[in-house]
């Protein structure tokens, strides 16, 4: 997947999300999360996409400002990664929301995104038409940050179309909007954007005065990157104004700021964007000269544009920057075409374009230069050459669109496959969870059964023990009862039946039907004396009988 270099206009629109979220009391949790993602990853669109994707469901469920904020960030991030189809879908949804609810902010964001996507393909007049539709909507919304970003984007497009005075007025209006919001950083950005326009318009004194105001605001904001941008453009303005001392002073200050910021391992102009906190824009003299040369070309100041492009090309070759060398070569060729040097101009422009063709990440910039090349050929009377270049631009645009659609289809297929795999994985997880629950239930049932069996065995054991104890107690009780009955019915000394036994036997005989019996009583006189004199030895219990007949 190719990620195009992010132009200042897109970065402004990306950060518009943050501005709107911070200023809207009605923004919800999703909008605040989008704002946090933009603040941290705004210069790496793919990371923005990866982190926004999980928020889509919540944004759609919340609706309102949350959804508008999400769609804006979602569309801009996909636009920056060559996924025009997704960006177009976001534009359509933002427009539908704005038209249905009458929300001018949603419409302004939709039109701003539409303008940016057209700018990517080099369709600058159409892009300017869309951004100009967004300007009154931003004013109607009554939101100073929204007005600021829309006006800055409008100024960019006007500048690219050569409408330098209109661009200057739009940047001035953006500075007023930032001032109304009491944002020194944004006001400094707007005033920095005015500096190359004033340089291109030969208003060097105005540019130097504006640089003083912009520097004061940059210092107030504490942004070193903004201060660097001011110093770079101040040096260029002083050079054009013929003020070598101020030029050298501004360049020395710029070098000191570069050392303070410190961007090791990056290209010379890949410093921090003073508008966004990311790469590109006026962080080096090379970047400034290329942009001023483009403005001079748009304004028809070909001789000045040629001189500025030659200086930029020399710097690019010194820095071994092939992309900027190609851009400067194209600018030289177009300037020579404008000066009437058709063959040499076309040869240089073609060389530069072929060099850009070899850089896939520069396809958006290539489209812009192809359209500008065709317009200049048409203006100089070379209709056939203009038609060839327009056809080449259309083919490149169609190829980009085809690639975008193919990538979108592949992404949807991957997403569908991932979703299907996710559903299957969820089903497997659900089935595994059910099986685990069933196994757990069975385990619990086994444990319960074992506990019941153990309890039953304990109960049986206790019952048997109690039963044996009861039997033993019964035997002991029967034996004791027999002993008691015997003691009750027999004499303790002689072991002969006593009166109680006699009574029982008598009652038993009486109970027999037809029974008759005779009771004989024998009385031994002085039996006690016998016993007392002789003792019990004279009595042999075995010789004493007791009969009943």
XYZ file of C-alpha atoms in Angstrom, residues 173-461:
289
model
C -9.269 35.935 6.941
C -7.939 32.725 8.456
C -5.580 34.746 10.651
C -8.560 36.832 11.827
C -10.503 33.642 12.663
C -7.546 32.299 14.646
C -7.226 35.620 16.439
C -10.922 35.475 17.349
C -10.291 32.054 18.838
C -7.268 33.476 20.680
C -4.972 30.873 19.185
C -1.500 32.332 18.618
C -0.206 29.154 16.960
C -2.891 29.092 14.275
C -2.620 32.824 13.652
C 1.120 32.365 13.177
C 0.440 29.546 10.674
C -1.906 31.762 8.658
C 0.572 34.620 8.593
C 3.399 32.246 7.608
C 1.253 31.074 4.682
C 1.015 34.708 3.537
C 4.802 35.163 3.349
C 5.571 33.199 0.121
C 2.633 34.913 -1.581
C 4.046 38.337 -0.742
C 7.489 37.198 -1.909
C 6.023 35.959 -5.210
C 4.139 39.259 -5.610
C 7.405 41.216 -5.073
C 6.010 42.745 -1.891
C 9.227 42.157 -0.031
C 8.791 44.927 2.528
C 5.307 43.627 3.369
C 6.737 40.103 3.629
C 9.436 41.231 6.057
C 6.909 43.128 8.165
C 4.605 40.116 8.156
C 7.496 37.860 9.178
C 8.029 40.042 12.281
C 4.382 39.590 13.284
C 4.477 35.854 12.538
C 7.690 35.418 14.532
C 6.211 37.175 17.551
C 3.180 34.864 17.421
C 5.396 31.779 16.940
C 7.463 32.742 19.961
C 4.269 33.344 21.942
C 3.006 29.859 21.009
C 6.322 28.278 21.988
C 6.504 26.319 18.687
C 10.104 26.047 17.450
C 8.881 24.645 14.135
C 6.826 27.749 13.456
C 9.801 29.925 14.310
C 11.904 27.903 11.867
C 9.349 28.402 9.077
C 9.324 32.165 9.702
C 13.125 32.365 9.642
C 13.376 30.362 6.395
C 10.888 32.625 4.616
C 12.337 35.760 6.199
C 15.751 34.829 4.777
C 14.219 34.314 1.347
C 12.326 37.626 1.489
C 15.449 39.489 2.602
C 17.423 37.922 -0.251
C 14.802 39.025 -2.789
C 14.689 42.491 -1.238
C 18.469 42.858 -1.513
C 19.109 42.926 2.253
C 22.136 40.623 2.715
C 22.625 41.344 6.401
C 19.052 40.434 7.306
C 19.241 37.443 4.979
C 22.351 36.103 6.747
C 20.890 36.863 10.178
C 17.658 34.985 9.383
C 19.601 32.014 7.948
C 21.781 31.819 11.042
C 18.677 31.872 13.251
C 17.139 29.111 11.107
C 20.264 26.939 11.461
C 20.191 27.444 15.228
C 16.532 26.390 15.328
C 17.261 23.282 13.237
C 19.955 22.334 15.740
C 17.514 22.906 18.622
C 14.744 20.851 17.017
C 17.100 18.073 15.930
C 15.744 15.684 13.280
C 18.574 13.175 12.707
C 18.090 10.611 9.992
C 15.478 12.605 8.053
C 15.698 14.369 4.739
C 16.599 18.018 4.899
C 13.036 19.226 4.395
C 11.421 16.483 6.444
C 11.409 18.575 9.547
C 8.291 19.174 11.537
C 5.379 20.731 9.723
C 4.627 23.983 11.540
C 0.963 23.512 10.770
C 0.620 19.951 11.859
C 3.594 18.759 13.813
C 4.655 16.443 10.991
C 6.986 16.357 7.988
C 7.131 18.796 5.050
C 6.311 22.464 4.494
C 8.631 25.410 5.130
C 11.280 23.792 7.289
C 14.111 24.321 4.741
C 15.151 26.821 2.119
C 14.654 24.159 -0.581
C 11.007 23.660 0.323
C 10.399 27.402 0.393
C 12.032 27.993 -2.994
C 10.048 25.186 -4.628
C 6.763 26.569 -3.315
C 7.587 30.166 -4.290
C 8.588 28.963 -7.770
C 5.225 27.173 -8.088
C 3.404 30.359 -7.059
C 5.368 32.415 -9.578
C 4.448 29.920 -12.297
C 0.787 30.152 -11.321
C 0.999 33.948 -11.433
C 2.636 33.898 -14.894
C 5.931 35.372 -13.650
C 8.005 32.948 -15.652
C 11.380 34.656 -15.523
C 11.302 34.916 -11.746
C 9.945 31.374 -11.538
C 12.841 30.116 -13.681
C 15.414 31.780 -11.480
C 13.800 30.444 -8.289
C 13.475 26.905 -9.763
C 17.160 26.919 -10.796
C 18.172 27.824 -7.253
C 15.891 25.109 -5.859
C 17.298 22.519 -8.264
C 20.848 23.398 -7.240
C 19.942 22.911 -3.569
C 18.129 19.631 -4.316
C 21.149 18.244 -6.190
C 23.443 19.251 -3.343
C 21.176 17.368 -0.940
C 20.828 14.435 -3.392
C 17.082 14.677 -3.215
C 15.796 13.042 -6.410
C 12.134 13.891 -5.860
C 12.713 17.608 -5.302
C 15.247 17.633 -8.127
C 12.530 16.274 -10.427
C 10.046 18.893 -9.179
C 12.525 21.712 -9.735
C 13.292 20.365 -13.228
C 9.581 20.392 -14.087
C 9.301 23.964 -12.809
C 12.265 25.033 -14.934
C 10.715 23.432 -17.991
C 7.329 25.092 -17.442
C 8.983 28.469 -16.839
C 10.920 28.139 -20.107
C 7.702 27.191 -21.898
C 6.086 30.329 -20.538
C 9.068 32.356 -21.808
C 8.599 30.931 -25.311
C 11.466 28.384 -25.219
C 9.186 25.536 -26.235
C 11.586 22.763 -27.188
C 13.969 23.231 -24.270
C 11.059 23.752 -21.913
C 9.214 20.643 -23.019
C 12.413 18.583 -22.849
C 13.087 19.655 -19.248
C 9.477 19.194 -18.189
C 9.393 15.721 -19.749
C 12.608 14.744 -17.944
C 11.220 15.901 -14.618
C 7.916 14.111 -15.165
C 9.679 10.862 -16.101
C 11.673 11.118 -12.872
C 8.469 11.573 -10.889
C 6.968 8.602 -12.741
C 9.627 6.453 -11.122
C 8.502 7.496 -7.634
C 5.214 5.676 -6.803
C 4.561 7.773 -3.707
C 4.579 10.922 -5.896
C 1.597 9.946 -8.053
C -0.588 12.695 -6.594
C 2.032 15.371 -7.221
C 2.619 13.969 -10.710
C -1.058 14.414 -11.540
C -0.954 18.029 -10.399
C 2.076 18.814 -12.587
C 0.576 16.996 -15.578
C -2.543 19.154 -15.367
C -0.477 22.329 -14.972
C 1.735 21.267 -17.871
C -1.337 20.699 -20.075
C -2.805 24.076 -19.123
C 0.446 25.851 -19.989
C 0.736 23.998 -23.311
C -2.822 25.024 -24.123
C -2.022 28.606 -23.165
C 1.057 28.683 -25.426
C -0.902 27.323 -28.388
C 0.256 23.693 -28.329
C -3.196 22.088 -28.294
C -1.892 18.683 -29.383
C 0.692 18.607 -26.612
C -1.919 19.756 -24.090
C -4.242 16.985 -25.238
C -1.460 14.391 -24.884
C -0.660 15.511 -21.358
C -4.343 15.648 -20.394
C -4.795 12.152 -21.756
C -1.738 10.998 -19.779
C -3.189 12.575 -16.629
C -6.547 10.919 -17.207
C -4.899 7.530 -17.747
C -2.862 7.948 -14.592
C -5.955 9.007 -12.701
C -7.885 6.025 -14.073
C -5.037 3.715 -13.084
C -5.006 5.220 -9.603
C -8.767 4.744 -9.393
C -8.493 1.151 -10.633
C -5.737 0.432 -8.142
C -7.755 2.066 -5.398
C -10.832 0.009 -6.246
C -8.773 -3.176 -6.468
C -7.187 -2.453 -3.103
C -10.602 -1.643 -1.683
C -12.067 -4.910 -3.012
C -9.079 -6.869 -1.703
C -9.366 -5.136 1.631
C -13.073 -5.923 1.770
C -12.322 -9.535 0.872
C -9.657 -9.708 3.542
C -12.039 -8.095 5.967
C -14.809 -10.527 4.956
C -12.437 -13.479 5.273
C -11.233 -12.176 8.598
C -14.818 -11.702 9.756
C -15.748 -15.231 8.592
C -12.683 -16.629 10.323
C -13.619 -14.590 13.353
C -17.156 -15.990 13.291
C -15.799 -19.541 12.974
C -13.372 -18.873 15.778
C -16.194 -17.466 17.890
C -18.292 -20.580 17.107
C -15.400 -22.824 18.086
C -14.859 -20.807 21.237
C -18.582 -21.073 21.999
C -18.556 -24.830 21.357
C -15.440 -25.230 23.479
C -17.084 -23.198 26.216
C -20.167 -25.431 26.065
C -18.010 -28.558 26.175
C -16.018 -27.158 29.048
C -19.243 -26.337 30.872
C -20.561 -29.866 30.200
C -17.308 -31.424 31.422
C -17.397 -29.226 34.481
C -21.006 -30.201 35.111
C -20.171 -33.900 34.706
C -17.209 -33.537 37.003
C -19.435 -31.868 39.560
C -22.008 -34.652 39.157
C -19.312 -37.325 39.662
C -18.047 -35.561 42.742
C -21.599 -35.265 44.055
C -22.293 -38.958 43.365
C -19.066 -39.950 45.074
C -19.981 -37.773 48.024
C -23.441 -39.367 48.164
C -21.947 -42.870 47.963
C -19.494 -42.008 50.702
C -22.327 -40.628 52.812
C -24.423 -43.751 52.099
C -21.509 -46.063 53.008
C -20.943 -44.086 56.183
C -24.650 -44.326 56.953
C -24.680 -48.098 56.372
C -21.567 -48.552 58.480
